[in-house]
Short mmCIF file of C-alpha atoms in Angstrom, two decimals:
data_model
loop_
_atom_site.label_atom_id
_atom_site.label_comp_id
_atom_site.label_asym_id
_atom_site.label_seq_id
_atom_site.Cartn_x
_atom_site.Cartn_y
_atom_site.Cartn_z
CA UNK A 1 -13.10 1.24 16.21
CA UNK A 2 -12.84 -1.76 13.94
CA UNK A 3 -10.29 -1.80 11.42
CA UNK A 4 -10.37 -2.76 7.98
CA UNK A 5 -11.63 -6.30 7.74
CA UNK A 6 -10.48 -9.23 4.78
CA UNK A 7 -11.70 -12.69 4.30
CA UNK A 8 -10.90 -14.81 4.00
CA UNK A 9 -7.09 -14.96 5.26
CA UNK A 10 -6.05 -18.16 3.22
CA UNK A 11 -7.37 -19.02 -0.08
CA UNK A 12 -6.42 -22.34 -2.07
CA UNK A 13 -7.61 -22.48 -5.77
CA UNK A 14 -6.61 -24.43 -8.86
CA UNK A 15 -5.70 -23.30 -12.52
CA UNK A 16 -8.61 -21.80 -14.17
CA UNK A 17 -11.20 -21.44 -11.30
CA UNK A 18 -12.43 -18.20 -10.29
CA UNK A 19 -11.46 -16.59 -6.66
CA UNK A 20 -13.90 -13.92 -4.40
CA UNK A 21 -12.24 -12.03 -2.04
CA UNK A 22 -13.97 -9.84 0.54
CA UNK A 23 -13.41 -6.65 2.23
CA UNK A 24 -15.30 -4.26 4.99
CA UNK A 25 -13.81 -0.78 5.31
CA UNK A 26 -13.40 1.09 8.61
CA UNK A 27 -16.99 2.41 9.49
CA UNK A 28 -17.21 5.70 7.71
CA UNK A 29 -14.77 5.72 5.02
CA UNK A 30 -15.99 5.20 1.75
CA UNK A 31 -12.88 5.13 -0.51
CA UNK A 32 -11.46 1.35 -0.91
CA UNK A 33 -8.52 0.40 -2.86
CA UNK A 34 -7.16 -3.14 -3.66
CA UNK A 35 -3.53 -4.25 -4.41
CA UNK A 36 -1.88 -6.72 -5.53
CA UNK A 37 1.66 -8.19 -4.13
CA UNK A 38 3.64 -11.15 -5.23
CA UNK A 39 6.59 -12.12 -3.24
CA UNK A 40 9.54 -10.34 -2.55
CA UNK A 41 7.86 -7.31 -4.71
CA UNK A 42 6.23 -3.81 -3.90
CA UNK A 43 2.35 -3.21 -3.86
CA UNK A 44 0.46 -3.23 -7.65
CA UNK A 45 -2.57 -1.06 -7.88
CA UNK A 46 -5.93 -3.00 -8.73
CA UNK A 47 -8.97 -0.99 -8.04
CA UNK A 48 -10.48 1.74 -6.25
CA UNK A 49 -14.10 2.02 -5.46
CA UNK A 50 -15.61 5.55 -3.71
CA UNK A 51 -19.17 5.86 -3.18
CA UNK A 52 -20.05 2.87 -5.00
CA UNK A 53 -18.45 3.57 -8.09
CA UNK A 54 -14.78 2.25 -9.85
CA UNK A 55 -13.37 5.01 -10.41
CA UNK A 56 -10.21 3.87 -11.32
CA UNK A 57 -8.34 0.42 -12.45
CA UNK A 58 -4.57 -0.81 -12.43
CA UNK A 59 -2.89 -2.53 -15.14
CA UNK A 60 -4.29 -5.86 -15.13
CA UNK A 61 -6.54 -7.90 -17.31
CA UNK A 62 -10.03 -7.62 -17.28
CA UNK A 63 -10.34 -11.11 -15.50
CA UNK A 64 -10.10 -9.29 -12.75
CA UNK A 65 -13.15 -7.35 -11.09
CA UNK A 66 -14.95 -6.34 -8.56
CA UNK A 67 -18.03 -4.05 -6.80
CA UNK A 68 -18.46 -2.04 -3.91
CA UNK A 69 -21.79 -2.23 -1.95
CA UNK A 70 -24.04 0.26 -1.03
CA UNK A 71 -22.45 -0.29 2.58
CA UNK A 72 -18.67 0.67 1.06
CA UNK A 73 -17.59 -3.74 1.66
CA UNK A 74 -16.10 -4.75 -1.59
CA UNK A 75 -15.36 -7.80 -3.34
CA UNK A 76 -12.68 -8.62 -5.62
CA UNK A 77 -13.10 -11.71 -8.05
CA UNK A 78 -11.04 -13.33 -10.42
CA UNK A 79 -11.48 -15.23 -13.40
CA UNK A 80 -9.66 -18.00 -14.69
CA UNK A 81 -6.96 -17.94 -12.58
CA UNK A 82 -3.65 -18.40 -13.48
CA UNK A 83 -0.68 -19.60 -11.51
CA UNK A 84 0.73 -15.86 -11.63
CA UNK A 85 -1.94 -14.79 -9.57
CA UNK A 86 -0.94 -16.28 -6.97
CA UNK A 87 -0.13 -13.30 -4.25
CA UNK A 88 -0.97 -11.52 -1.17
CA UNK A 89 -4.19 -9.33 -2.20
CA UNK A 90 -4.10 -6.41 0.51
CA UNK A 91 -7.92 -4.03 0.23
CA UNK A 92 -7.75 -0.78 2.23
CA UNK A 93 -9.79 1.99 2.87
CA UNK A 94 -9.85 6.08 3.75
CA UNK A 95 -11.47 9.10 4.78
CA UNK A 96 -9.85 11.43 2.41
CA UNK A 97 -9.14 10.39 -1.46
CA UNK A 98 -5.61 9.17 -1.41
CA UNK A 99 -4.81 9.99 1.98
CA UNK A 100 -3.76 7.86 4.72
CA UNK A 101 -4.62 4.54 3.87
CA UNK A 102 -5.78 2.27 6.45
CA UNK A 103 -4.87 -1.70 4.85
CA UNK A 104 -6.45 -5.03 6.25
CA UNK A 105 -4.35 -7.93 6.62
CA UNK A 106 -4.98 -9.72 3.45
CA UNK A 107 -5.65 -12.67 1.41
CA UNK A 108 -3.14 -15.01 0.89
CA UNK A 109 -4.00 -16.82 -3.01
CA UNK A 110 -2.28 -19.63 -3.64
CA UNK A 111 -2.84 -20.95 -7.27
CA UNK A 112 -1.88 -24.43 -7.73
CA UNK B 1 4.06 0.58 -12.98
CA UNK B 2 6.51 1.54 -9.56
CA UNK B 3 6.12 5.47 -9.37
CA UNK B 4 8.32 5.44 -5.92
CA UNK B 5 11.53 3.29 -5.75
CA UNK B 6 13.01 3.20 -2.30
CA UNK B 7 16.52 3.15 -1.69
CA UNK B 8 17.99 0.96 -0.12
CA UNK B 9 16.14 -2.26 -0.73
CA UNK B 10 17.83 -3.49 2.18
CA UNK B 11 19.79 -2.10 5.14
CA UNK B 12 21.05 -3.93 8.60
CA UNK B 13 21.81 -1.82 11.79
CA UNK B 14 22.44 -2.56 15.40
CA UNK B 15 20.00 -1.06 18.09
CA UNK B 16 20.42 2.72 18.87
CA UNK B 17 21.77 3.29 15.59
CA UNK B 18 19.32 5.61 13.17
CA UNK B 19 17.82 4.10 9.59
CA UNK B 20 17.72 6.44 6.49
CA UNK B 21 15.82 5.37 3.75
CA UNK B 22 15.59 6.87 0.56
CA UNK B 23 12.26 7.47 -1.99
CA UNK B 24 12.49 8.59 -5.52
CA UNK B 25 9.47 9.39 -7.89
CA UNK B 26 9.25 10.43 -11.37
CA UNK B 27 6.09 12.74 -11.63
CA UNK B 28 4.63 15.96 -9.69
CA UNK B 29 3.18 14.79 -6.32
CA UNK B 30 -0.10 15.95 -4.19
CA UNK B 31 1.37 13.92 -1.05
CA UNK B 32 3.96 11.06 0.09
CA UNK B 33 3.69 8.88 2.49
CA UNK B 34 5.66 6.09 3.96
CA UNK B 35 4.33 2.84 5.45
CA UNK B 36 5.73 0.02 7.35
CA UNK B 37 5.00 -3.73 6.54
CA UNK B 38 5.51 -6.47 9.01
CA UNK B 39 6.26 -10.17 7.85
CA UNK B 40 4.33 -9.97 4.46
CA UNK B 41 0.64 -8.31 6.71
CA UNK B 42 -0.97 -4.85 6.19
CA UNK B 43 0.48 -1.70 5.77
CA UNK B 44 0.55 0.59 8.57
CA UNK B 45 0.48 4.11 7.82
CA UNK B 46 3.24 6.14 9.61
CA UNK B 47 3.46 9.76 7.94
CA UNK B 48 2.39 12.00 5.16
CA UNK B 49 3.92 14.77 4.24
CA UNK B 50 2.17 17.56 1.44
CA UNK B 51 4.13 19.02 -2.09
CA UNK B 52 4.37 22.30 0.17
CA UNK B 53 5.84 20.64 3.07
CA UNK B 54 9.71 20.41 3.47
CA UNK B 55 9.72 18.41 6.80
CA UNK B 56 7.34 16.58 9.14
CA UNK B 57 7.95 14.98 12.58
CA UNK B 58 6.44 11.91 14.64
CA UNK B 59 8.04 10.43 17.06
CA UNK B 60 11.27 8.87 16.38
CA UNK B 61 10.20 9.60 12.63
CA UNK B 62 11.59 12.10 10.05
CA UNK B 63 10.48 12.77 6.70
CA UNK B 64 11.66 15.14 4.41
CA UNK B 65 10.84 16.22 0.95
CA UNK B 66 12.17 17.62 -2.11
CA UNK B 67 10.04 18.28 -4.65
CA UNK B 68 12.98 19.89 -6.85
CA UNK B 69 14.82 16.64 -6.74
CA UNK B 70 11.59 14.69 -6.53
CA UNK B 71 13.12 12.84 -3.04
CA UNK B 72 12.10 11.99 0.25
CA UNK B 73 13.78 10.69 3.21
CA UNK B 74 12.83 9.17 5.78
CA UNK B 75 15.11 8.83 9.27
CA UNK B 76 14.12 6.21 12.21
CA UNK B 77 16.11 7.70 15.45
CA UNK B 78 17.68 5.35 18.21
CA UNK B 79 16.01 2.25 16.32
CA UNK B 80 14.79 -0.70 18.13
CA UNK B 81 14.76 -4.51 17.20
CA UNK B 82 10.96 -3.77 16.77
CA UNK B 83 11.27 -1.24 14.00
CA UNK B 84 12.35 -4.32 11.66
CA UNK B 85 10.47 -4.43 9.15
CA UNK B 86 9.64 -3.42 5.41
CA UNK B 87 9.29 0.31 4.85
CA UNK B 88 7.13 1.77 1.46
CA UNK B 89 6.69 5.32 0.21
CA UNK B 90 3.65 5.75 -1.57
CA UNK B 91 2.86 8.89 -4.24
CA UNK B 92 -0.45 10.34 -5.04
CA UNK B 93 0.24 12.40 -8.40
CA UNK B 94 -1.30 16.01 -8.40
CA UNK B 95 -4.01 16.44 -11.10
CA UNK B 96 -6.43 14.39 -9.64
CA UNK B 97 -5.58 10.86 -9.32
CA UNK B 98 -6.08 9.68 -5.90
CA UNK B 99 -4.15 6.38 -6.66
CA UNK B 100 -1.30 5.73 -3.67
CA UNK B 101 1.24 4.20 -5.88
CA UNK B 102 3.77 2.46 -3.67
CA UNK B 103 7.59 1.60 -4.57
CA UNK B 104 8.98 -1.45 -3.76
CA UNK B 105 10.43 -1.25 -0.17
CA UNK B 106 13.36 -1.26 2.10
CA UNK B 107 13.53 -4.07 4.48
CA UNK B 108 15.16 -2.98 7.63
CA UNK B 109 16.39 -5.65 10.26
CA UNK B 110 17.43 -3.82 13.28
CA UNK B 111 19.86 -6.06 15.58
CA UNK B 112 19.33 -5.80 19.29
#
């Protein structure tokens, strides 16, 4: 069984452009969450997505965004980005609403 | 906002010895569940334990919970140079958010 896919591993942006990050779920589960962790700190809570829909966003500004597909992949972009965005974005999925989460390996942004 | 805070954020033991780690949260709970983190990847999930569970077992894992003091534990026996890592409880609140919301970590380094 595959796991939870990201791409793409490394991402390099300057001040002010806009970043797309990608993310395939484990074949079946339809619930897909996205954090957010800077260095040396603990996981933030982005987005979730289930069935298609947001159903629920984290503290940040609406710069960032994102969709799930009618296959359960997601994307995650952000706008104007700023040189605190810089983190490790982590996207995982699950079977069972807040239950066992099964988390990809990342993107690494770097905003320069 | 951190709903779990581990405890400690950082703890050093030689091989064979056992790792307790600590998880505090502020609000009523549908589940907790503790993940380990290897050199800044994804999150593996290890154990959840349910509001109406007092202890769970998985291996060399323990995890206990006390909903009156709002605590968990979580005990690695006879640890191994492998089990270094970065540990995370994560808290889904009861009443319907499905939101993991994960503290900020105790890094273990186990010395062989």
């Amino acid at each position: 069984e595959a796991g939870v896919t990201q791409s793409p591993t490394h991402l390099i942006k300057t001040r002010g452009q806009q970043a797309t990050l990608r993310c395939s779920p484990i074949s079946g589960h339809t619930s897909v969450y996205w954090y957010q962790q800077a260095l040396g700190l603990g996981l933030q809570f982005l987005l979730w997505y289930d069935e298609g829909e947001e159903r629920n966003r984290g503290n940040f500004p609406p710069r960032f965004s994102g969709r799930q597909f009618p296959n359960y992949s997601s994307e995650l972009n952000v706008n104007a980005l700023e040189l605190e965005d810089s983190a490790l974005y982590l996207c995982a999925s699950s079977l069972h609403r807040g239950e066992k989460l099964f988390f990809g390996s990342g993107t690494q942004l770097s905003v320069l | 906002s951190q709903q779990g805070e581990e405890d400690p954020q950082a703890l050093s033991i030689q091989e064979g010895e056992n790792a307790t780690m600590n998880c505090s949260y502020k609000t009523s709970i549908n589940n907790l569940q503790w993940y380990r983190q290897n050199s800044g990847r994804g999150l593996v999930h290890l154990i959840l334990i349910r509001s109406n569970e007092r202890e769970k077992h998985s291996g060399r894992l323990r995890v206990t919970l006390d909903t009156s003091k709002k605590s968990s534990s979580l005990l690695i026996t006879a640890s191994r140079a492998a089990d270094t890592a970065s540990y995370f409880c994560a808290t889904a609140s009861s009443g319907g958010s499905y939101i993991p919301t994960f503290g900020r970590g105790t890094s273990l380094i186990v010395h062989p």
